[in-house]
Coordinates of N, CA and C in Angstrom, one line a residue:
Chain A
G150 N -86.1 -96.7 -85.4 CA -86.5 -96.6 -84.1 C -86.8 -95.1 -83.7
A151 N -87.4 -94.9 -82.6 CA -87.7 -93.5 -82.2 C -86.5 -92.8 -81.7
V152 N -86.4 -91.5 -82.1 CA -85.2 -90.7 -81.9 C -85.6 -89.5 -81.0
V153 N -84.8 -89.3 -80.0 CA -85.0 -88.2 -79.1 C -83.7 -87.3 -79.1
S154 N -83.8 -86.1 -79.3 CA -82.7 -85.2 -79.3 C -82.7 -84.3 -78.0
Q155 N -81.5 -83.8 -77.7 CA -81.4 -82.8 -76.5 C -80.5 -81.7 -77.0
H156 N -80.8 -80.5 -76.5 CA -80.0 -79.4 -76.8 C -79.9 -78.4 -75.7
P157 N -78.8 -78.0 -75.2 CA -77.4 -78.3 -75.8 C -76.9 -79.6 -75.2
S158 N -75.8 -80.0 -75.8 CA -75.2 -81.3 -75.3 C -74.3 -80.9 -74.0
R159 N -73.7 -79.7 -74.1 CA -72.9 -79.3 -72.9 C -73.2 -77.8 -72.8
V160 N -73.3 -77.4 -71.5 CA -73.4 -76.0 -71.1 C -72.7 -75.7 -69.9
I161 N -72.0 -74.5 -69.9 CA -71.4 -74.0 -68.7 C -72.0 -72.6 -68.4
C162 N -72.4 -72.5 -67.2 CA -73.1 -71.2 -66.9 C -72.5 -70.8 -65.5
K163 N -72.7 -69.5 -65.2 CA -72.3 -68.9 -63.9 C -73.4 -69.1 -62.9
S164 N -73.0 -69.2 -61.7 CA -73.8 -69.4 -60.5 C -74.9 -68.2 -60.5
G165 N -76.1 -68.5 -60.3 CA -77.2 -67.5 -60.3 C -77.9 -67.3 -61.6
T166 N -77.4 -67.8 -62.6 CA -78.1 -67.7 -63.9 C -79.0 -68.9 -64.2
S167 N -79.8 -68.7 -65.3 CA -80.7 -69.8 -65.6 C -80.3 -70.5 -66.9
V168 N -80.6 -71.7 -67.0 CA -80.2 -72.5 -68.2 C -81.5 -73.3 -68.7
K169 N -81.7 -73.3 -70.0 CA -82.8 -74.0 -70.5 C -82.3 -75.2 -71.3
I170 N -82.9 -76.4 -71.1 CA -82.5 -77.6 -71.9 C -83.7 -78.0 -72.6
E171 N -83.5 -78.3 -73.9 CA -84.6 -78.8 -74.8 C -84.5 -80.2 -75.0
C172 N -85.7 -80.9 -75.1 CA -85.8 -82.3 -75.4 C -86.9 -82.4 -76.5
R173 N -86.5 -83.0 -77.6 CA -87.4 -83.1 -78.7 C -87.5 -84.6 -79.2
S174 N -88.7 -85.1 -79.5 CA -88.9 -86.3 -80.1 C -89.0 -86.0 -81.6
L175 N -88.1 -86.6 -82.4 CA -87.9 -86.2 -83.8 C -88.9 -86.9 -84.7
D176 N -89.2 -88.1 -84.5 CA -90.0 -88.8 -85.5 C -91.2 -89.5 -84.8
F177 N -91.7 -89.0 -83.7 CA -92.9 -89.5 -83.1 C -93.4 -88.4 -82.1
Q178 N -94.7 -88.6 -81.8 CA -95.3 -87.7 -80.8 C -95.3 -88.3 -79.4
A179 N -94.7 -87.6 -78.5 CA -94.5 -88.1 -77.2 C -95.4 -87.4 -76.2
T180 N -96.5 -88.0 -75.8 CA -97.4 -87.4 -74.9 C -96.8 -87.3 -73.5
T181 N -95.8 -88.2 -73.2 CA -95.1 -88.2 -71.9 C -93.6 -88.2 -72.1
M182 N -93.0 -87.3 -71.4 CA -91.5 -87.2 -71.4 C -91.1 -87.2 -70.0
F183 N -89.9 -87.7 -69.8 CA -89.3 -87.8 -68.4 C -88.0 -87.0 -68.4
W184 N -87.7 -86.4 -67.2 CA -86.5 -85.8 -67.0 C -85.7 -86.5 -65.8
Y185 N -84.4 -86.8 -66.1 CA -83.6 -87.5 -65.2 C -82.4 -86.6 -64.9
R186 N -81.8 -86.9 -63.7 CA -80.5 -86.3 -63.4 C -79.6 -87.5 -63.0
Q187 N -78.4 -87.4 -63.4 CA -77.4 -88.4 -63.0 C -76.1 -87.8 -62.5
F188 N -75.7 -88.0 -61.3 CA -74.4 -87.6 -60.8 C -73.4 -88.7 -61.1
P189 N -72.1 -88.4 -61.1 CA -71.1 -89.3 -61.5 C -71.2 -90.6 -60.7
K190 N -71.1 -91.7 -61.3 CA -71.1 -93.0 -60.7 C -72.4 -93.3 -59.9
Q191 N -73.4 -92.6 -60.2 CA -74.7 -92.9 -59.5 C -75.8 -93.2 -60.5
S192 N -76.9 -93.7 -60.0 CA -78.0 -94.1 -60.8 C -78.7 -92.9 -61.4
L193 N -79.5 -93.2 -62.4 CA -80.4 -92.1 -62.9 C -81.5 -91.8 -61.9
M194 N -81.8 -90.6 -61.6 CA -82.8 -90.1 -60.7 C -83.9 -89.4 -61.5
L195 N -85.1 -89.9 -61.4 CA -86.2 -89.3 -62.1 C -86.5 -88.0 -61.3
M196 N -86.5 -86.9 -62.1 CA -86.9 -85.6 -61.5 C -88.4 -85.3 -61.7
A197 N -88.9 -85.6 -62.8 CA -90.3 -85.2 -63.1 C -90.8 -85.9 -64.3
T198 N -92.1 -86.1 -64.4 CA -92.7 -86.6 -65.6 C -93.5 -85.5 -66.2
S199 N -93.3 -85.3 -67.5 CA -93.9 -84.2 -68.2 C -95.0 -84.7 -69.2
N200 N -96.2 -84.1 -69.0 CA -97.3 -84.5 -69.9 C -97.7 -83.3 -70.7
E201 N -97.8 -83.6 -72.0 CA -98.2 -82.5 -72.9 C -99.5 -81.8 -72.5
G202 N -99.4 -80.5 -72.4 CA -100.6 -79.7 -72.1 C -101.0 -79.6 -70.7
S203 N -100.2 -80.3 -69.8 CA -100.6 -80.2 -68.4 C -99.3 -80.0 -67.5
K204 N -99.5 -79.7 -66.3 CA -98.4 -79.5 -65.4 C -97.5 -80.7 -65.1
A205 N -96.3 -80.6 -65.0 CA -95.4 -81.7 -64.7 C -95.6 -82.3 -63.4
T206 N -95.3 -83.5 -63.2 CA -95.4 -84.2 -61.9 C -94.0 -84.4 -61.4
Y207 N -93.7 -83.7 -60.3 CA -92.3 -83.7 -59.8 C -92.2 -84.8 -58.7
E208 N -91.0 -85.4 -58.7 CA -90.7 -86.4 -57.6 C -90.4 -85.7 -56.3
Q209 N -90.5 -86.5 -55.3 CA -90.3 -85.9 -53.9 C -88.8 -85.4 -53.8
G210 N -88.7 -84.2 -53.3 CA -87.4 -83.6 -53.1 C -86.9 -82.8 -54.2
V211 N -87.7 -82.8 -55.3 CA -87.3 -81.9 -56.5 C -88.1 -80.6 -56.4
E212 N -87.4 -79.5 -56.4 CA -88.0 -78.2 -56.3 C -88.6 -77.8 -57.6
K213 N -89.9 -77.7 -57.6 CA -90.6 -77.4 -58.9 C -90.4 -75.9 -59.3
D214 N -90.1 -75.1 -58.4 CA -89.9 -73.7 -58.7 C -88.4 -73.4 -59.2
K215 N -87.6 -74.4 -58.9 CA -86.2 -74.3 -59.4 C -86.0 -75.0 -60.7
F216 N -86.7 -76.1 -60.9 CA -86.6 -76.9 -62.2 C -87.9 -76.8 -62.9
L217 N -88.0 -75.8 -63.8 CA -89.2 -75.5 -64.5 C -89.4 -76.4 -65.7
I218 N -90.5 -77.1 -65.8 CA -90.7 -78.0 -66.9 C -91.9 -77.5 -67.7
N219 N -91.7 -77.4 -69.0 CA -92.8 -77.1 -69.9 C -92.9 -78.1 -71.0
H220 N -94.1 -78.6 -71.3 CA -94.3 -79.5 -72.3 C -95.4 -79.0 -73.2
A221 N -95.0 -78.0 -74.0 CA -96.0 -77.2 -74.8 C -96.5 -77.9 -76.0
S222 N -95.7 -78.9 -76.5 CA -96.2 -79.6 -77.8 C -95.9 -81.1 -77.6
L223 N -96.4 -81.8 -78.5 CA -96.2 -83.3 -78.5 C -94.8 -83.7 -78.8
T224 N -93.9 -82.8 -79.3 CA -92.6 -83.1 -79.6 C -91.5 -82.3 -78.9
L225 N -91.9 -81.5 -77.9 CA -90.9 -80.7 -77.2 C -91.3 -80.5 -75.8
S226 N -90.3 -80.8 -74.9 CA -90.3 -80.5 -73.5 C -89.1 -79.8 -73.1
T227 N -89.2 -78.8 -72.3 CA -88.0 -78.0 -71.8 C -87.9 -78.0 -70.3
L228 N -86.6 -78.1 -69.9 CA -86.3 -78.0 -68.5 C -85.5 -76.8 -68.3
T229 N -85.9 -75.9 -67.4 CA -85.1 -74.7 -67.1 C -84.6 -74.8 -65.7
V230 N -83.4 -74.7 -65.5 CA -82.7 -74.7 -64.2 C -82.6 -73.2 -63.8
T231 N -83.3 -72.8 -62.8 CA -83.3 -71.4 -62.5 C -82.3 -71.1 -61.4
S232 N -81.7 -70.0 -61.4 CA -80.7 -69.6 -60.3 C -79.8 -70.8 -60.0
A233 N -79.1 -71.2 -61.0 CA -78.3 -72.4 -60.9 C -77.1 -72.2 -59.9
H234 N -76.8 -73.3 -59.2 CA -75.7 -73.3 -58.2 C -74.8 -74.4 -58.6
P235 N -73.5 -74.4 -58.2 CA -72.6 -75.5 -58.5 C -73.1 -76.9 -58.2
E236 N -73.9 -77.0 -57.2 CA -74.4 -78.4 -56.9 C -75.5 -78.8 -57.9
D237 N -75.9 -78.0 -58.7 CA -76.8 -78.4 -59.8 C -76.0 -79.0 -61.0
S238 N -74.7 -78.9 -61.0 CA -73.9 -79.5 -62.0 C -74.1 -81.0 -62.1
S239 N -74.6 -81.5 -63.2 CA -74.9 -82.8 -63.4 C -75.1 -83.2 -64.8
F240 N -75.5 -84.4 -65.1 CA -75.9 -84.9 -66.4 C -77.4 -85.0 -66.4
Y241 N -78.0 -84.2 -67.2 CA -79.5 -84.2 -67.3 C -79.9 -84.9 -68.6
I242 N -80.8 -85.9 -68.4 CA -81.2 -86.8 -69.5 C -82.7 -86.8 -69.6
C243 N -83.2 -86.6 -70.8 CA -84.7 -86.8 -71.0 C -85.0 -88.0 -71.7
S244 N -86.2 -88.5 -71.6 CA -86.6 -89.7 -72.3 C -88.1 -89.5 -72.7
A245 N -88.6 -90.3 -73.6 CA -89.9 -90.1 -74.1 C -90.5 -91.5 -74.4
R246 N -91.7 -91.6 -74.3 CA -92.4 -92.9 -74.7 C -93.1 -92.6 -76.0
D247 N -93.0 -93.6 -76.9 CA -93.7 -93.5 -78.2 C -94.9 -94.5 -78.1
P248 N -96.0 -94.0 -77.9 CA -97.2 -94.9 -77.7 C -97.5 -95.7 -78.9
G249 N -97.0 -95.3 -80.0 CA -97.3 -96.0 -81.3 C -96.4 -97.2 -81.4
Q250 N -95.3 -97.2 -80.7 CA -94.3 -98.3 -80.8 C -94.4 -99.2 -79.6
S251 N -94.5 -98.7 -78.4 CA -94.4 -99.6 -77.2 C -95.1 -98.9 -76.0
D252 N -95.7 -99.7 -75.2 CA -96.3 -99.1 -74.0 C -95.3 -98.9 -72.9
Y253 N -94.1 -99.5 -73.0 CA -93.2 -99.5 -71.9 C -91.8 -98.9 -72.2
E254 N -91.4 -99.0 -73.4 CA -90.0 -98.6 -73.6 C -89.9 -97.1 -73.6
Q255 N -88.8 -96.6 -73.0 CA -88.4 -95.2 -73.0 C -87.2 -95.0 -73.9
Y256 N -87.3 -94.0 -74.7 CA -86.2 -93.6 -75.6 C -85.5 -92.4 -75.0
F257 N -84.2 -92.5 -74.9 CA -83.5 -91.5 -74.2 C -82.8 -90.6 -75.2
G258 N -82.7 -89.3 -74.8 CA -82.0 -88.3 -75.4 C -80.5 -88.5 -75.1
P259 N -79.6 -87.9 -75.8 CA -78.2 -88.0 -75.6 C -77.6 -87.4 -74.3
G260 N -78.5 -86.6 -73.6 CA -78.0 -86.0 -72.3 C -77.5 -84.6 -72.5
T261 N -77.5 -83.9 -71.5 CA -76.9 -82.5 -71.4 C -76.0 -82.4 -70.2
R262 N -74.8 -82.1 -70.4 CA -73.8 -81.9 -69.3 C -73.9 -80.5 -68.8
L263 N -74.4 -80.2 -67.6 CA -74.4 -78.9 -67.1 C -73.3 -78.7 -66.1
T264 N -72.5 -77.6 -66.3 CA -71.5 -77.3 -65.3 C -71.8 -75.9 -64.8
V265 N -72.0 -75.7 -63.6 CA -72.2 -74.4 -63.0 C -71.0 -73.9 -62.2
T266 N -70.5 -72.7 -62.6 CA -69.2 -72.3 -62.0 C -69.4 -71.2 -61.0
Chain B
G171 N -89.7 -100.3 -48.9 CA -89.3 -99.4 -50.0 C -89.0 -100.1 -51.3
Q172 N -88.7 -99.3 -52.3 CA -88.3 -99.9 -53.6 C -86.8 -99.9 -53.7
N173 N -86.2 -100.9 -54.2 CA -84.7 -101.0 -54.2 C -84.3 -101.9 -55.4
I174 N -83.2 -101.6 -56.0 CA -82.6 -102.4 -57.0 C -81.1 -102.6 -56.6
D175 N -80.6 -103.8 -56.6 CA -79.3 -104.1 -56.3 C -78.5 -104.8 -57.4
Q176 N -77.4 -104.3 -57.8 CA -76.6 -104.9 -58.8 C -75.1 -104.6 -58.4
P177 N -74.2 -105.5 -58.8 CA -72.8 -105.3 -58.5 C -72.2 -103.9 -59.0
T178 N -71.3 -103.3 -58.3 CA -70.8 -102.1 -58.7 C -69.9 -102.2 -59.9
E179 N -69.1 -103.2 -59.9 CA -68.1 -103.4 -61.0 C -67.8 -104.8 -61.3
M180 N -67.5 -105.2 -62.5 CA -67.1 -106.5 -62.9 C -66.0 -106.4 -64.0
T181 N -65.2 -107.4 -64.0 CA -64.1 -107.5 -65.0 C -64.2 -108.8 -65.7
A182 N -64.1 -108.8 -67.0 CA -64.1 -110.0 -67.8 C -63.1 -109.9 -69.0
T183 N -62.9 -111.0 -69.6 CA -61.9 -111.1 -70.7 C -62.5 -111.1 -72.0
E184 N -61.9 -110.4 -73.0 CA -62.4 -110.4 -74.4 C -62.7 -111.8 -74.8
G185 N -63.9 -112.0 -75.4 CA -64.2 -113.3 -76.0 C -64.9 -114.2 -75.0
A186 N -64.9 -113.8 -73.7 CA -65.5 -114.7 -72.7 C -67.0 -114.3 -72.5
I187 N -67.6 -115.0 -71.4 CA -69.0 -114.7 -71.1 C -69.0 -114.1 -69.7
V188 N -70.0 -113.2 -69.6 CA -70.2 -112.6 -68.2 C -71.7 -112.4 -67.9
Q189 N -72.0 -112.7 -66.7 CA -73.4 -112.6 -66.2 C -73.4 -111.5 -65.2
I190 N -74.3 -110.5 -65.4 CA -74.6 -109.4 -64.4 C -75.9 -109.6 -63.8
N191 N -75.9 -109.7 -62.5 CA -77.1 -110.0 -61.7 C -77.7 -108.7 -61.2
C192 N -79.1 -108.9 -61.0 CA -79.8 -107.8 -60.5 C -81.0 -108.3 -59.6
T193 N -81.2 -107.8 -58.4 CA -82.3 -108.2 -57.6 C -83.1 -106.9 -57.4
Y194 N -84.4 -107.1 -57.3 CA -85.3 -105.9 -57.2 C -86.4 -106.1 -56.2
Q195 N -86.8 -105.0 -55.6 CA -88.0 -105.0 -54.7 C -88.8 -103.7 -55.2
T196 N -90.0 -103.9 -55.7 CA -90.8 -102.8 -56.1 C -92.2 -102.9 -55.6
S197 N -92.9 -101.8 -55.6 CA -94.4 -101.8 -55.3 C -95.1 -102.2 -56.6
G198 N -95.4 -103.4 -56.8 CA -96.0 -103.9 -58.0 C -94.8 -104.1 -59.0
F199 N -95.2 -104.7 -60.1 CA -94.1 -105.0 -61.1 C -94.7 -105.1 -62.5
N200 N -94.1 -104.3 -63.4 CA -94.5 -104.3 -64.8 C -93.3 -104.5 -65.7
G201 N -92.3 -105.2 -65.3 CA -91.3 -105.5 -66.2 C -89.9 -105.1 -65.7
L202 N -88.9 -105.7 -66.3 CA -87.5 -105.5 -65.9 C -86.7 -105.1 -67.1
F203 N -86.0 -104.0 -67.1 CA -85.2 -103.5 -68.2 C -83.8 -103.6 -68.0
W204 N -83.0 -103.8 -69.0 CA -81.6 -103.6 -69.0 C -81.2 -102.6 -70.1
Y205 N -80.3 -101.6 -69.6 CA -79.8 -100.6 -70.5 C -78.3 -100.6 -70.4
Q206 N -77.7 -100.2 -71.5 CA -76.3 -100.0 -71.6 C -75.9 -98.6 -71.7
Q207 N -75.0 -98.1 -70.9 CA -74.6 -96.8 -70.9 C -73.1 -96.6 -70.9
H208 N -72.6 -96.0 -72.0 CA -71.2 -95.7 -72.2 C -71.0 -94.3 -71.5
A209 N -69.7 -94.2 -71.0 CA -69.4 -93.0 -70.2 C -69.8 -91.7 -70.9
G210 N -70.5 -90.8 -70.3 CA -70.9 -89.5 -70.8 C -72.0 -89.6 -71.9
E211 N -72.6 -90.8 -72.0 CA -73.7 -90.9 -73.0 C -75.0 -91.3 -72.2
A212 N -76.1 -91.2 -72.9 CA -77.4 -91.6 -72.4 C -77.5 -93.1 -72.5
P213 N -78.3 -93.7 -71.7 CA -78.6 -95.2 -71.8 C -79.2 -95.6 -73.1
T214 N -78.9 -96.8 -73.5 CA -79.5 -97.4 -74.7 C -80.2 -98.7 -74.3
F215 N -81.3 -98.9 -74.8 CA -82.2 -100.1 -74.4 C -81.5 -101.4 -74.9
L216 N -81.5 -102.4 -74.0 CA -81.0 -103.7 -74.4 C -82.1 -104.7 -74.4
S217 N -82.9 -104.7 -73.3 CA -83.9 -105.8 -73.2 C -85.0 -105.5 -72.2
Y218 N -86.1 -106.2 -72.3 CA -87.3 -106.0 -71.5 C -87.8 -107.4 -71.2
N219 N -88.0 -107.8 -69.9 CA -88.6 -109.0 -69.6 C -89.7 -108.7 -68.6
V220 N -90.9 -109.4 -68.9 CA -92.0 -109.2 -68.0 C -92.5 -110.6 -67.6
L221 N -92.2 -111.6 -68.3 CA -92.5 -113.0 -68.0 C -91.2 -113.8 -67.6
D222 N -91.4 -114.8 -66.8 CA -90.3 -115.6 -66.3 C -89.6 -116.2 -67.6
G223 N -88.3 -116.3 -67.5 CA -87.6 -117.1 -68.5 C -86.5 -116.2 -69.1
L224 N -85.9 -116.8 -70.1 CA -84.8 -116.3 -70.8 C -85.1 -115.7 -72.2
E225 N -84.7 -114.5 -72.5 CA -84.9 -113.9 -73.7 C -83.5 -113.7 -74.4
E226 N -83.3 -114.2 -75.5 CA -82.0 -114.1 -76.2 C -82.2 -113.2 -77.4
K227 N -81.1 -112.3 -77.5 CA -81.1 -111.4 -78.6 C -79.6 -111.2 -79.0
G228 N -79.2 -112.0 -79.9 CA -77.8 -112.0 -80.4 C -76.8 -112.4 -79.3
R229 N -75.9 -111.6 -79.0 CA -74.9 -111.9 -78.0 C -75.4 -111.7 -76.6
F230 N -76.5 -111.0 -76.5 CA -77.0 -110.6 -75.2 C -78.3 -111.4 -74.9
S231 N -78.4 -111.9 -73.7 CA -79.6 -112.6 -73.2 C -80.0 -112.0 -71.8
S232 N -81.3 -112.0 -71.5 CA -81.7 -111.5 -70.2 C -82.7 -112.5 -69.7
F233 N -82.6 -112.7 -68.3 CA -83.4 -113.7 -67.7 C -84.2 -113.0 -66.5
L234 N -85.4 -113.6 -66.3 CA -86.2 -113.0 -65.2 C -86.8 -114.2 -64.4
S235 N -86.8 -114.0 -63.1 CA -87.6 -114.8 -62.2 C -88.4 -113.9 -61.3
R236 N -89.6 -113.8 -61.5 CA -90.5 -112.9 -60.8 C -90.6 -113.3 -59.3
S237 N -90.7 -114.6 -59.1 CA -90.9 -115.1 -57.8 C -89.7 -114.8 -56.9
K238 N -88.5 -114.7 -57.5 CA -87.3 -114.5 -56.7 C -86.9 -113.0 -56.8
G239 N -87.6 -112.2 -57.6 CA -87.2 -110.8 -57.7 C -85.8 -110.7 -58.2
Y240 N -85.5 -111.4 -59.3 CA -84.1 -111.6 -59.8 C -84.1 -111.6 -61.3
S241 N -83.0 -111.0 -61.8 CA -82.8 -111.0 -63.2 C -81.3 -111.0 -63.5
Y242 N -80.9 -111.5 -64.6 CA -79.5 -111.3 -65.0 C -79.4 -111.0 -66.5
L243 N -78.3 -110.4 -66.8 CA -78.0 -110.0 -68.2 C -76.7 -110.9 -68.5
L244 N -76.8 -111.6 -69.6 CA -75.7 -112.5 -70.0 C -75.1 -112.0 -71.3
L245 N -73.8 -111.7 -71.3 CA -73.1 -111.2 -72.5 C -72.1 -112.3 -72.9
K246 N -72.3 -112.6 -74.2 CA -71.4 -113.7 -74.7 C -70.4 -113.1 -75.7
E247 N -69.3 -113.8 -75.9 CA -68.3 -113.4 -77.0 C -68.0 -111.9 -76.8
L248 N -67.6 -111.6 -75.6 CA -67.3 -110.2 -75.2 C -66.4 -109.5 -76.2
Q249 N -66.7 -108.3 -76.4 CA -65.9 -107.4 -77.3 C -65.5 -106.2 -76.5
M250 N -64.4 -105.6 -76.9 CA -63.9 -104.4 -76.1 C -65.0 -103.3 -76.0
K251 N -65.8 -103.2 -77.1 CA -66.8 -102.1 -77.1 C -67.9 -102.4 -76.1
D252 N -67.9 -103.6 -75.5 CA -68.9 -103.9 -74.5 C -68.6 -103.3 -73.2
S253 N -67.4 -102.7 -73.0 CA -67.0 -102.0 -71.8 C -68.0 -100.8 -71.7
A254 N -68.7 -100.8 -70.6 CA -69.8 -99.8 -70.4 C -70.4 -100.1 -69.0
S255 N -71.3 -99.3 -68.6 CA -72.1 -99.6 -67.4 C -73.4 -100.2 -67.9
Y256 N -73.9 -101.2 -67.1 CA -75.2 -101.8 -67.4 C -76.2 -101.5 -66.3
L257 N -77.3 -100.9 -66.7 CA -78.2 -100.5 -65.7 C -79.4 -101.4 -65.8
C258 N -79.8 -101.8 -64.6 CA -81.0 -102.7 -64.3 C -82.1 -101.7 -63.9
A259 N -83.3 -101.8 -64.4 CA -84.4 -101.0 -63.9 C -85.7 -101.8 -63.9
A260 N -86.4 -101.7 -62.8 CA -87.7 -102.4 -62.7 C -88.8 -101.3 -62.8
M261 N -89.9 -101.7 -63.5 CA -91.1 -100.8 -63.6 C -92.1 -101.2 -62.6
D262 N -92.5 -100.2 -61.8 CA -93.4 -100.5 -60.7 C -94.9 -100.4 -61.1
S263 N -95.8 -100.5 -60.2 CA -97.2 -100.5 -60.5 C -97.7 -99.2 -61.1
N264 N -96.9 -98.1 -60.9 CA -97.3 -96.8 -61.6 C -96.6 -96.7 -62.9
Y265 N -96.0 -97.7 -63.4 CA -95.2 -97.7 -64.7 C -94.0 -96.7 -64.6
Q266 N -93.5 -96.6 -63.4 CA -92.4 -95.7 -63.2 C -91.1 -96.7 -63.1
L267 N -90.0 -96.2 -63.7 CA -88.8 -97.0 -63.7 C -88.0 -96.7 -62.4
I268 N -87.6 -97.8 -61.7 CA -86.8 -97.7 -60.5 C -85.4 -98.2 -61.0
W269 N -84.4 -97.4 -60.9 CA -83.1 -97.7 -61.4 C -82.1 -98.2 -60.4
G270 N -81.3 -99.2 -60.9 CA -80.2 -99.6 -60.1 C -79.0 -98.6 -60.4
A271 N -78.0 -98.7 -59.6 CA -76.8 -97.8 -59.7 C -76.0 -98.1 -60.9
G272 N -76.2 -99.3 -61.5 CA -75.4 -99.6 -62.6 C -74.2 -100.5 -62.3
T273 N -73.8 -101.4 -63.2 CA -72.6 -102.2 -63.0 C -71.6 -101.8 -64.1
K274 N -70.5 -101.4 -63.7 CA -69.5 -101.0 -64.6 C -68.7 -102.3 -65.0
L275 N -68.8 -102.6 -66.3 CA -68.1 -103.8 -66.9 C -66.8 -103.4 -67.6
I276 N -65.7 -103.9 -67.1 CA -64.4 -103.7 -67.7 C -64.0 -104.9 -68.5
I277 N -63.7 -104.7 -69.8 CA -63.3 -105.9 -70.6 C -61.7 -105.7 -70.8
K278 N -61.1 -106.8 -70.5 CA -59.6 -106.8 -70.7 C -59.2 -107.7 -71.9
P279 N -58.2 -107.3 -72.6 CA -57.8 -108.1 -73.8 C -57.3 -109.5 -73.5

């Protein structure tokens, strides 16, 4: 099956600094990747849809200048949380579609636990 | 608006059967997904239904009724490792997933 990796798995940073999270499709080319955020005991919340070679589409209420998304290649998308604050502490998960396998299934990365102190 | 409802928590006994219900309201419909999520981990895909009826996959089965906006996930022969959250998600007309808050399933010996 399709494999998606994320790095780092856990990160602790100080308030005001920036953090970059990488999402990679290991054995397929992902034209579309998705970034989610999940707070404890809550549902996954889609932050943005990332398309290779074009600007990401952000969901309502998500600040595009704060959450920078870059999808520079068919196997890599990055999410940079700029000027992080404690309220940005959350579980960030990426997913990707493998058009060669399925039109609908999303393959999830293992997630990144961000803690802002 | 778009909405997914599922119970917050359920408890069942090892070896038994449990049914987790999900109702949905979306703008258009392109299928219903069930995912399993263990604490601190990303969701893993369990099933996808787009037509009415029951899909069986080993110990897990998923049912869909499009006219009722209703689905359930049936888990048989429960094992302790099945303790997890089960997320229901409906795909809308834009092929975007609308997620439920998840049902935490607790398995007791």
